[in-house]
Amino acid sequence: MALSKEENIQYSRHLILDKIGVSGQEKLKEAKVLIIGAGGLGCPILQYLTAAGVGTIAVVDHDVVEQSNLQRQILFTHEDIGKPKAEVAVKRLAQLNPYINLQPIVEKLTAENALNLFEYYDIIVDGTDNFPTRYLINDAAIITSKPVVFGSIFKFDGQVSVFNYESGPSYRCLFPNPPKFNTVPNCSEIGVLGILPGIIGCLQANEVIKIICNLEGILSGKLLTFSALSLNQTIFRFKKNKEKKITSLEKNYEFFCNIPTSISEITFSELKTLDKPYALLDVRTDIEREHFNIGGLHIPLAEIYNHLAEIPTKNPLIVYCKSGIRSKVAIQILKEKGFKNTLINLKNGILAVPLDN
């Protein structure tokens, strides 16, 4: 796929670079990459792959921009708050490089759509922050024979690897089983250094370019760990588990990852029609609460054990968070602590609530 005159100018530093050159840039132009998540990791991945000239880039994200995102998600501004991340990202990236095809996919990655989405793209990039989606990405990539460029962040530490490259080791080879329920907090609960996803996301973008251009040193069968505090960087090697065969997707990845699923749920539309007495419990962080809420008692999930006596025990209790996962954890905790009133999860959390409700 030949480069235009304008593209030759745009990518001139690549064209004179040993091991990239014209042939490498043409490979980049022909490549199709699917990025899952436009958050802390997705933003730098999107920016650098766009700047590098990857010809087709799609981003899957059903979330909207929140003020708390701006500390690390550098594609967004205050003017974008409340808007779909995928659409905002693509609009901004088009200003950086008008010579590529950018596609926003404003929907959640699920077992129902993953295989069809993955089929069209050459490389899948995992910029997610939860275990059910990571295992779903892994399995769908194996079934569709796509490599996955993986990244994860935790407070001050990050990890990068490449899974299923040329049928090499996968995420399940490194992490065969998900962690036990409620043992690994996410960034919303414990925080993350804002610079860290930029570093890890750039390393992921680097692996994507290496794969496309057939460069050496691809992190297949290797896990790179990075500490933003010590700046220590270590590479651990791991082997393919030849006994584990993935031929179909799990029926329910939340259940597989030990997230409680036998919990009553209610949509926001259904909630608005309720006329019987009920109580609301918001288990998000203080910052999330201040940005937007639908009322009710506020107890962050990390503090729930210390405030059990404050939680209503007579009327039905509807628990909500950002996406419906932390609220499920809270309900499970309350059940274990002996709460007998009806406990209901707000399905898909605040993400499903219109800002003008």
CSV table of C-alpha atoms in Angstrom, one decimal, residues 33-43 45-46 56-64 73 75-76 84-90 93 102-121 123-130 133 136-137 351:
chain,number,residue,atom,x,y,z
A,33,VAL,CA,-5.7,-2.7,15.2
A,34,LEU,CA,-8.5,-3.1,17.8
A,35,ILE,CA,-8.0,-1.4,21.1
A,36,ILE,CA,-10.2,-2.4,24.0
A,37,GLY,CA,-10.6,0.6,26.4
A,38,ALA,CA,-10.0,4.3,25.9
A,39,GLY,CA,-8.9,4.9,29.5
A,40,GLY,CA,-5.6,5.4,31.2
A,41,LEU,CA,-3.8,2.8,29.0
A,42,GLY,CA,-5.9,3.3,25.9
A,43,CYS,CA,-5.1,7.0,25.6
A,45,ILE,CA,-1.8,3.6,23.0
A,46,LEU,CA,-4.2,5.4,20.7
A,56,THR,CA,-7.0,1.3,10.7
A,57,ILE,CA,-7.6,1.8,14.4
A,58,ALA,CA,-10.8,1.0,16.2
A,59,VAL,CA,-11.5,1.6,19.9
A,60,VAL,CA,-14.1,-0.1,21.9
A,61,ASP,CA,-15.4,1.7,25.0
A,62,HIS,CA,-18.9,2.2,26.4
A,63,ASP,CA,-17.9,4.6,29.1
A,64,VAL,CA,-18.2,8.4,29.3
A,73,GLN,CA,-6.5,10.0,30.5
A,75,LEU,CA,-6.9,12.7,25.4
A,76,PHE,CA,-9.7,14.3,27.3
A,84,PRO,CA,-18.5,8.9,25.1
A,85,LYS,CA,-14.8,8.3,25.4
A,86,ALA,CA,-14.5,6.4,22.1
A,87,GLU,CA,-16.1,9.3,20.2
A,88,VAL,CA,-14.1,12.0,21.9
A,89,ALA,CA,-10.9,10.1,21.4
A,90,VAL,CA,-11.5,9.5,17.7
A,93,LEU,CA,-7.0,11.7,17.1
A,102,LEU,CA,-10.4,5.7,13.0
A,103,GLN,CA,-13.5,3.9,14.2
A,104,PRO,CA,-15.3,4.5,17.5
A,105,ILE,CA,-17.2,1.6,18.9
A,106,VAL,CA,-19.4,2.8,21.7
A,107,GLU,CA,-20.4,-0.5,23.2
A,108,LYS,CA,-19.3,-2.9,25.9
A,109,LEU,CA,-17.1,-5.9,24.8
A,110,THR,CA,-19.1,-9.0,25.6
A,111,ALA,CA,-19.1,-12.7,24.8
A,112,GLU,CA,-21.8,-12.0,22.2
A,113,ASN,CA,-19.9,-9.5,20.1
A,114,ALA,CA,-16.2,-10.3,20.8
A,115,LEU,CA,-15.6,-12.9,18.1
A,116,ASN,CA,-17.3,-10.9,15.3
A,117,LEU,CA,-15.3,-7.8,16.3
A,118,PHE,CA,-11.9,-9.6,16.5
A,119,GLU,CA,-12.2,-11.3,13.1
A,120,TYR,CA,-11.7,-8.0,11.2
A,121,TYR,CA,-8.5,-6.9,13.0
A,123,ILE,CA,-3.9,-7.2,16.5
A,124,ILE,CA,-6.0,-6.8,19.7
A,125,VAL,CA,-4.7,-4.4,22.4
A,126,ASP,CA,-6.0,-4.9,26.0
A,127,GLY,CA,-6.3,-1.6,27.8
A,128,THR,CA,-8.9,-2.9,30.3
A,129,ASP,CA,-9.0,-2.9,34.1
A,130,ASN,CA,-11.0,-5.9,35.1
A,133,THR,CA,-12.8,-8.7,30.2
A,136,LEU,CA,-12.8,-12.8,27.5
A,137,ILE,CA,-10.2,-11.0,25.3
A,351,LEU,CA,-23.0,4.4,33.5
